[in-house]
PDB file of C-alpha atoms in Angstrom:
ATOM      1  CA  MET J   1       8.229  -2.610  25.888  1.00 75.00           C
ATOM      2  CA  ILE J   2       8.215  -2.289  22.102  1.00 85.00           C
ATOM      3  CA  ALA J   3       4.742  -1.585  20.750  1.00 96.00           C
ATOM      4  CA  HIS J   4       3.127  -3.121  17.670  1.00 98.00           C
ATOM      5  CA  ALA J   5       1.041  -1.544  14.898  1.00 98.00           C
ATOM      6  CA  LEU J   6      -1.259  -2.931  12.238  1.00 98.00           C
ATOM      7  CA  ILE J   7      -0.840  -1.042   8.957  1.00 98.00           C
ATOM      8  CA  VAL J   8      -3.796  -1.476   6.611  1.00 98.00           C
ATOM      9  CA  VAL J   9      -2.725  -0.669   3.067  1.00 98.00           C
ATOM     10  CA  ASP J  10      -5.042   1.001   0.538  1.00 98.00           C
ATOM     11  CA  MET J  11      -8.390  -0.590   1.388  1.00 98.00           C
ATOM     12  CA  GLN J  12     -10.085   1.766  -1.070  1.00 98.00           C
ATOM     13  CA  ASN J  13     -13.016   1.399  -3.439  1.00 98.00           C
ATOM     14  CA  ASP J  14     -10.893   1.547  -6.593  1.00 98.00           C
ATOM     15  CA  PHE J  15      -8.795  -1.418  -5.422  1.00 98.00           C
ATOM     16  CA  CYS J  16     -11.829  -3.567  -4.611  1.00 98.00           C
ATOM     17  CA  PRO J  17     -13.923  -5.512  -7.155  1.00 97.00           C
ATOM     18  CA  GLY J  18     -15.788  -3.107  -9.413  1.00 97.00           C
ATOM     19  CA  GLY J  19     -13.200  -0.367  -8.905  1.00 98.00           C
ATOM     20  CA  ALA J  20     -10.905   1.174 -11.500  1.00 97.00           C
ATOM     21  CA  LEU J  21      -8.030  -1.091 -10.454  1.00 96.00           C
ATOM     22  CA  GLY J  22      -9.981  -3.810  -8.681  1.00 97.00           C
ATOM     23  CA  VAL J  23      -8.031  -6.625  -7.042  1.00 96.00           C
ATOM     24  CA  LYS J  24      -9.786  -9.982  -7.319  1.00 96.00           C
ATOM     25  CA  GLY J  25     -11.251 -10.887  -3.946  1.00 97.00           C
ATOM     26  CA  GLY J  26     -10.055  -7.611  -2.445  1.00 97.00           C
ATOM     27  CA  ASP J  27     -13.235  -7.136  -0.424  1.00 97.00           C
ATOM     28  CA  GLU J  28     -13.284 -10.737   0.849  1.00 97.00           C
ATOM     29  CA  ILE J  29     -10.686  -9.934   3.504  1.00 98.00           C
ATOM     30  CA  LEU J  30     -12.814  -7.259   5.209  1.00 98.00           C
ATOM     31  CA  PRO J  31     -14.545  -9.358   7.929  1.00 98.00           C
ATOM     32  CA  LEU J  32     -11.301 -10.877   9.217  1.00 98.00           C
ATOM     33  CA  LEU J  33      -9.441  -7.611   8.694  1.00 98.00           C
ATOM     34  CA  ASN J  34     -11.990  -5.727  10.805  1.00 98.00           C
ATOM     35  CA  ALA J  35     -11.701  -8.330  13.558  1.00 98.00           C
ATOM     36  CA  THR J  36      -7.914  -7.941  13.479  1.00 98.00           C
ATOM     37  CA  ILE J  37      -8.228  -4.152  13.646  1.00 98.00           C
ATOM     38  CA  ASN J  38     -10.347  -4.503  16.799  1.00 97.00           C
ATOM     39  CA  GLN J  39      -7.632  -6.636  18.416  1.00 97.00           C
ATOM     40  CA  SER J  40      -4.689  -4.416  17.440  1.00 97.00           C
ATOM     41  CA  GLU J  41      -2.768  -2.105  19.750  1.00 95.00           C
ATOM     42  CA  HIS J  42      -2.221   0.615  17.139  1.00 98.00           C
ATOM     43  CA  VAL J  43      -3.929   0.969  13.728  1.00 98.00           C
ATOM     44  CA  ILE J  44      -2.638   2.991  10.779  1.00 98.00           C
ATOM     45  CA  LEU J  45      -4.290   3.273   7.356  1.00 98.00           C
ATOM     46  CA  THR J  46      -2.703   4.218   4.052  1.00 98.00           C
ATOM     47  CA  GLN J  47      -4.580   5.894   1.214  1.00 98.00           C
ATOM     48  CA  ASP J  48      -3.569   6.211  -2.437  1.00 98.00           C
ATOM     49  CA  TRP J  49      -4.324   9.863  -3.251  1.00 98.00           C
ATOM     50  CA  HIS J  50      -3.500  10.823  -6.844  1.00 98.00           C
ATOM     51  CA  PRO J  51      -4.130  14.175  -8.512  1.00 98.00           C
ATOM     52  CA  LYS J  52      -5.874  14.101 -11.901  1.00 97.00           C
ATOM     53  CA  GLY J  53      -3.470  13.280 -14.729  1.00 97.00           C
ATOM     54  CA  HIS J  54      -0.940  11.611 -12.430  1.00 98.00           C
ATOM     55  CA  SER J  55       2.269  10.501 -14.146  1.00 97.00           C
ATOM     56  CA  SER J  56       1.620   6.851 -13.241  1.00 96.00           C
ATOM     57  CA  PHE J  57      -1.624   6.782 -15.257  1.00 98.00           C
ATOM     58  CA  ALA J  58      -1.397   5.229 -18.709  1.00 97.00           C
ATOM     59  CA  SER J  59      -3.805   7.926 -19.908  1.00 97.00           C
ATOM     60  CA  SER J  60      -1.106  10.528 -19.208  1.00 97.00           C
ATOM     61  CA  HIS J  61       1.231   8.975 -21.808  1.00 97.00           C
ATOM     62  CA  GLN J  62       0.181   9.021 -25.470  1.00 96.00           C
ATOM     63  CA  GLY J  63       0.068   5.583 -27.042  1.00 96.00           C
ATOM     64  CA  LYS J  64       0.580   3.714 -23.744  1.00 97.00           C
ATOM     65  CA  GLU J  65      -1.743   1.104 -22.281  1.00 96.00           C
ATOM     66  CA  PRO J  66      -2.326   0.114 -18.647  1.00 95.00           C
ATOM     67  CA  TYR J  67       0.227  -2.367 -17.256  1.00 92.00           C
ATOM     68  CA  GLN J  68       2.923  -1.340 -19.708  1.00 93.00           C
ATOM     69  CA  SER J  69       6.136   0.002 -18.185  1.00 93.00           C
ATOM     70  CA  ILE J  70       8.080   3.164 -18.878  1.00 96.00           C
ATOM     71  CA  MET J  71      11.277   4.643 -17.490  1.00 96.00           C
ATOM     72  CA  MET J  72      10.861   7.605 -15.173  1.00 95.00           C
ATOM     73  CA  PRO J  73      13.679   9.689 -13.628  1.00 94.00           C
ATOM     74  CA  TYR J  74      13.419   7.455 -10.533  1.00 94.00           C
ATOM     75  CA  GLY J  75      13.381   4.143 -12.443  1.00 94.00           C
ATOM     76  CA  GLU J  76      10.918   1.756 -14.062  1.00 93.00           C
ATOM     77  CA  GLN J  77       7.261   2.597 -13.554  1.00 94.00           C
ATOM     78  CA  THR J  78       4.248   0.400 -14.277  1.00 92.00           C
ATOM     79  CA  LEU J  79       1.435   2.413 -15.860  1.00 95.00           C
ATOM     80  CA  TRP J  80      -2.010   2.013 -14.330  1.00 96.00           C
ATOM     81  CA  PRO J  81      -5.611   2.808 -15.185  1.00 96.00           C
ATOM     82  CA  ASP J  82      -6.687   6.116 -13.638  1.00 98.00           C
ATOM     83  CA  HIS J  83      -7.454   5.284 -10.005  1.00 98.00           C
ATOM     84  CA  CYS J  84      -7.806   6.759  -6.513  1.00 98.00           C
ATOM     85  CA  VAL J  85      -8.108  10.303  -7.840  1.00 98.00           C
ATOM     86  CA  GLN J  86      -8.318  12.821  -5.016  1.00 98.00           C
ATOM     87  CA  GLY J  87     -11.848  13.532  -3.850  1.00 96.00           C
ATOM     88  CA  THR J  88     -13.516  10.761  -5.852  1.00 98.00           C
ATOM     89  CA  LYS J  89     -15.557   7.849  -4.544  1.00 98.00           C
ATOM     90  CA  GLY J  90     -12.873   5.504  -5.865  1.00 98.00           C
ATOM     91  CA  ALA J  91     -10.325   7.070  -3.531  1.00 98.00           C
ATOM     92  CA  ASP J  92     -12.591   6.628  -0.490  1.00 98.00           C
ATOM     93  CA  PHE J  93     -11.986   3.790   1.929  1.00 98.00           C
ATOM     94  CA  HIS J  94     -14.258   0.786   1.450  1.00 98.00           C
ATOM     95  CA  PRO J  95     -17.459   1.564   3.374  1.00 98.00           C
ATOM     96  CA  GLN J  96     -17.219  -1.695   5.352  1.00 98.00           C
ATOM     97  CA  LEU J  97     -13.704  -0.971   6.617  1.00 98.00           C
ATOM     98  CA  ASN J  98     -13.644  -0.326  10.362  1.00 97.00           C
ATOM     99  CA  ARG J  99     -11.911   3.041  10.771  1.00 97.00           C
ATOM    100  CA  ASP J 100     -12.943   3.841  14.342  1.00 96.00           C
ATOM    101  CA  ARG J 101      -9.591   2.876  15.873  1.00 95.00           C
ATOM    102  CA  THR J 102      -7.417   4.562  13.247  1.00 98.00           C
ATOM    103  CA  GLU J 103      -4.643   6.703  14.751  1.00 97.00           C
ATOM    104  CA  LEU J 104      -3.057   7.923  11.529  1.00 98.00           C
ATOM    105  CA  ILE J 105      -3.831   8.018   7.795  1.00 98.00           C
ATOM    106  CA  ILE J 106      -0.819   8.182   5.476  1.00 98.00           C
ATOM    107  CA  ARG J 107      -1.672   9.559   2.037  1.00 97.00           C
ATOM    108  CA  LYS J 108       0.707   8.665  -0.775  1.00 96.00           C
ATOM    109  CA  GLY J 109       1.068   9.243  -4.502  1.00 96.00           C
ATOM    110  CA  PHE J 110      -0.123  12.854  -4.210  1.00 97.00           C
ATOM    111  CA  ARG J 111       2.966  14.298  -5.939  1.00 96.00           C
ATOM    112  CA  HIS J 112       2.133  14.587  -9.635  1.00 96.00           C
ATOM    113  CA  SER J 113       5.452  13.401 -11.053  1.00 95.00           C
ATOM    114  CA  ILE J 114       6.189  10.402  -8.834  1.00 96.00           C
ATOM    115  CA  ASP J 115       4.253   7.326  -7.766  1.00 96.00           C
ATOM    116  CA  SER J 116       4.351   5.825  -4.300  1.00 96.00           C
ATOM    117  CA  TYR J 117       3.866   2.131  -3.592  1.00 96.00           C
ATOM    118  CA  SER J 118       5.542   1.986  -0.186  1.00 97.00           C
ATOM    119  CA  THR J 119       3.969   3.348   2.964  1.00 97.00           C
ATOM    120  CA  PHE J 120       7.424   4.652   3.912  1.00 98.00           C
ATOM    121  CA  PHE J 121       8.862   6.201   0.730  1.00 97.00           C
ATOM    122  CA  GLU J 122       7.891   7.505  -2.672  1.00 95.00           C
ATOM    123  CA  ASN J 123       9.122   5.392  -5.600  1.00 95.00           C
ATOM    124  CA  ASP J 124      12.424   7.275  -5.673  1.00 94.00           C
ATOM    125  CA  HIS J 125      13.163   5.432  -2.382  1.00 92.00           C
ATOM    126  CA  LYS J 126      14.368   8.770  -0.970  1.00 93.00           C
ATOM    127  CA  THR J 127      11.323  10.939  -0.273  1.00 95.00           C
ATOM    128  CA  PRO J 128       9.841   9.807   3.069  1.00 96.00           C
ATOM    129  CA  THR J 129       6.172   9.791   4.004  1.00 96.00           C
ATOM    130  CA  GLY J 130       6.967  10.462   7.659  1.00 96.00           C
ATOM    131  CA  LEU J 131       5.624   7.101   8.841  1.00 98.00           C
ATOM    132  CA  ALA J 132       8.971   5.823  10.133  1.00 98.00           C
ATOM    133  CA  GLY J 133       9.364   8.881  12.333  1.00 98.00           C
ATOM    134  CA  TYR J 134       5.835   8.520  13.676  1.00 98.00           C
ATOM    135  CA  LEU J 135       6.399   4.866  14.563  1.00 98.00           C
ATOM    136  CA  ARG J 136       9.684   5.589  16.312  1.00 97.00           C
ATOM    137  CA  GLU J 137       8.243   8.470  18.332  1.00 96.00           C
ATOM    138  CA  ARG J 138       5.489   6.142  19.500  1.00 96.00           C
ATOM    139  CA  ASN J 139       8.046   3.425  20.366  1.00 96.00           C
ATOM    140  CA  ILE J 140       6.464   1.120  17.786  1.00 98.00           C
ATOM    141  CA  GLY J 141       9.126  -1.327  16.643  1.00 98.00           C
ATOM    142  CA  ALA J 142       7.009  -4.115  15.164  1.00 98.00           C
ATOM    143  CA  ILE J 143       4.444  -3.893  12.371  1.00 98.00           C
ATOM    144  CA  THR J 144       2.009  -6.178  10.627  1.00 98.00           C
ATOM    145  CA  LEU J 145       0.930  -5.279   7.100  1.00 98.00           C
ATOM    146  CA  ALA J 146      -2.403  -6.173   5.512  1.00 98.00           C
ATOM    147  CA  GLY J 147      -4.450  -4.899   2.573  1.00 98.00           C
ATOM    148  CA  LEU J 148      -4.020  -4.309  -1.155  1.00 98.00           C
ATOM    149  CA  ALA J 149      -2.164  -5.273  -3.139  1.00 97.00           C
ATOM    150  CA  THR J 150       0.197  -7.986  -1.896  1.00 98.00           C
ATOM    151  CA  ASP J 151       2.696  -7.637  -4.734  1.00 96.00           C
ATOM    152  CA  PHE J 152       2.848  -3.838  -4.904  1.00 95.00           C
ATOM    153  CA  CYS J 153       2.020  -1.500  -2.029  1.00 97.00           C
ATOM    154  CA  VAL J 154       2.083  -4.190   0.685  1.00 98.00           C
ATOM    155  CA  ALA J 155       5.340  -5.767  -0.521  1.00 98.00           C
ATOM    156  CA  PHE J 156       7.168  -2.486  -1.115  1.00 97.00           C
ATOM    157  CA  SER J 157       6.092  -1.299   2.341  1.00 98.00           C
ATOM    158  CA  ALA J 158       7.343  -4.524   3.936  1.00 98.00           C
ATOM    159  CA  LEU J 159      10.726  -4.350   2.208  1.00 98.00           C
ATOM    160  CA  ASP J 160      11.227  -0.739   3.289  1.00 98.00           C
ATOM    161  CA  ALA J 161      10.119  -1.530   6.841  1.00 98.00           C
ATOM    162  CA  VAL J 162      12.754  -4.250   7.181  1.00 98.00           C
ATOM    163  CA  GLU J 163      15.393  -1.940   5.712  1.00 97.00           C
ATOM    164  CA  LEU J 164      14.425   0.672   8.306  1.00 98.00           C
ATOM    165  CA  GLY J 165      14.832  -1.823  11.137  1.00 98.00           C
ATOM    166  CA  PHE J 166      11.235  -2.662  11.982  1.00 98.00           C
ATOM    167  CA  ASN J 167      10.214  -6.196  12.905  1.00 98.00           C
ATOM    168  CA  THR J 168       7.924  -6.854   9.945  1.00 98.00           C
ATOM    169  CA  ARG J 169       5.335  -9.421   9.073  1.00 98.00           C
ATOM    170  CA  VAL J 170       2.690  -9.670   6.365  1.00 98.00           C
ATOM    171  CA  ARG J 171      -0.657 -11.369   6.934  1.00 98.00           C
ATOM    172  CA  LEU J 172      -1.169 -13.016   3.559  1.00 98.00           C
ATOM    173  CA  ASP J 173      -4.664 -14.083   4.624  1.00 98.00           C
ATOM    174  CA  LEU J 174      -5.475 -10.377   4.946  1.00 98.00           C
ATOM    175  CA  CYS J 175      -4.030  -9.416   1.543  1.00 98.00           C
ATOM    176  CA  ARG J 176      -4.867  -9.968  -2.099  1.00 98.00           C
ATOM    177  CA  GLY J 177      -2.535  -9.508  -5.094  1.00 97.00           C
ATOM    178  CA  ILE J 178      -2.756  -8.134  -8.622  1.00 93.00           C
ATOM    179  CA  ASP J 179      -0.115 -10.445 -10.164  1.00 92.00           C
ATOM    180  CA  VAL J 180       1.104  -8.468 -13.187  1.00 86.00           C
ATOM    181  CA  ASN J 181       3.474 -10.626 -15.258  1.00 86.00           C
ATOM    182  CA  GLY J 182       4.370 -12.891 -12.344  1.00 92.00           C
ATOM    183  CA  SER J 183       4.773 -10.038  -9.859  1.00 93.00           C
ATOM    184  CA  LEU J 184       3.120 -11.904  -6.978  1.00 96.00           C
ATOM    185  CA  GLU J 185       5.599 -14.776  -6.730  1.00 97.00           C
ATOM    186  CA  LEU J 186       8.499 -12.423  -7.428  1.00 97.00           C
ATOM    187  CA  MET J 187       7.585 -10.133  -4.551  1.00 98.00           C
ATOM    188  CA  LEU J 188       6.814 -12.995  -2.174  1.00 98.00           C
ATOM    189  CA  ASP J 189      10.332 -14.292  -2.818  1.00 98.00           C
ATOM    190  CA  LYS J 190      11.835 -10.841  -2.279  1.00 98.00           C
ATOM    191  CA  MET J 191      10.017 -10.487   1.029  1.00 98.00           C
ATOM    192  CA  ARG J 192      11.166 -13.914   2.215  1.00 98.00           C
ATOM    193  CA  GLN J 193      14.763 -13.172   1.307  1.00 98.00           C
ATOM    194  CA  ALA J 194      14.627  -9.808   3.091  1.00 98.00           C
ATOM    195  CA  GLY J 195      13.447 -11.408   6.318  1.00 98.00           C
ATOM    196  CA  VAL J 196       9.794 -10.450   6.260  1.00 98.00           C
ATOM    197  CA  GLU J 197       7.689 -12.936   8.208  1.00 98.00           C
ATOM    198  CA  LEU J 198       4.905 -14.161   5.908  1.00 98.00           C
ATOM    199  CA  ILE J 199       1.858 -15.490   7.738  1.00 97.00           C
ATOM    200  CA  ALA J 200      -0.572 -17.524   5.670  1.00 90.00           C
TER     201      ALA J 200
END
C-alpha cells in the first residue's frame, strides 16, 4: 500500500507575523495544522536555512531593494529581506508548531550562491535536496503540502512533486501567501494546470 506524508513547509518565526519576512496570518493556521500533524501517517518539516549575506538577500546587492528581481546564473531571482539566517531566532520553527512526530527535517537555501524555494530542488531545478529519494525508500507515493508561503515554497514544492510522479495535494486552508505582484493567483493557476489537487 502506498503511504502518505504531510510536508509542512517553512513554519518559521521569520515567516510569521512580526518576522523579517512575515506572511499575513501565517500563525493563524497553527491550531488546525497541529491537529493535522497528529492525524498524519508521516510528517516532514522543511526549514529555510540561509548563511549570512545570502545571494537572495537584497542587502547583498548594492542599490537593490527587497522584492525587486535580478538575473542569476540559474534564472530570475526575487530579492528578499534578510531572513531565516542560520542559528538565529528567526530561523527557528514557530514555538507553537508540533514537532513531536517529525521524521525528517529538510534544510534548504544553505548554499550561498543559490536560493531554494522547492522542498525537492534548489532554484536551478537540478540540485536535489534528497527528499524524493527518502520518500521513495519509504514507499511514500502521496504527499500533502501545508505551510508558508503558498505562492513560493509551497507552490514550487508542489510543482516539483507532480513532475517527480508523486500524488500531490495542497491544503490551502493550511497555507498563507505573500502575493508579490500577483504571484498568488499565478501560482495557483500553475498548480491547477499541473494537476495538483488544491483543497480549500
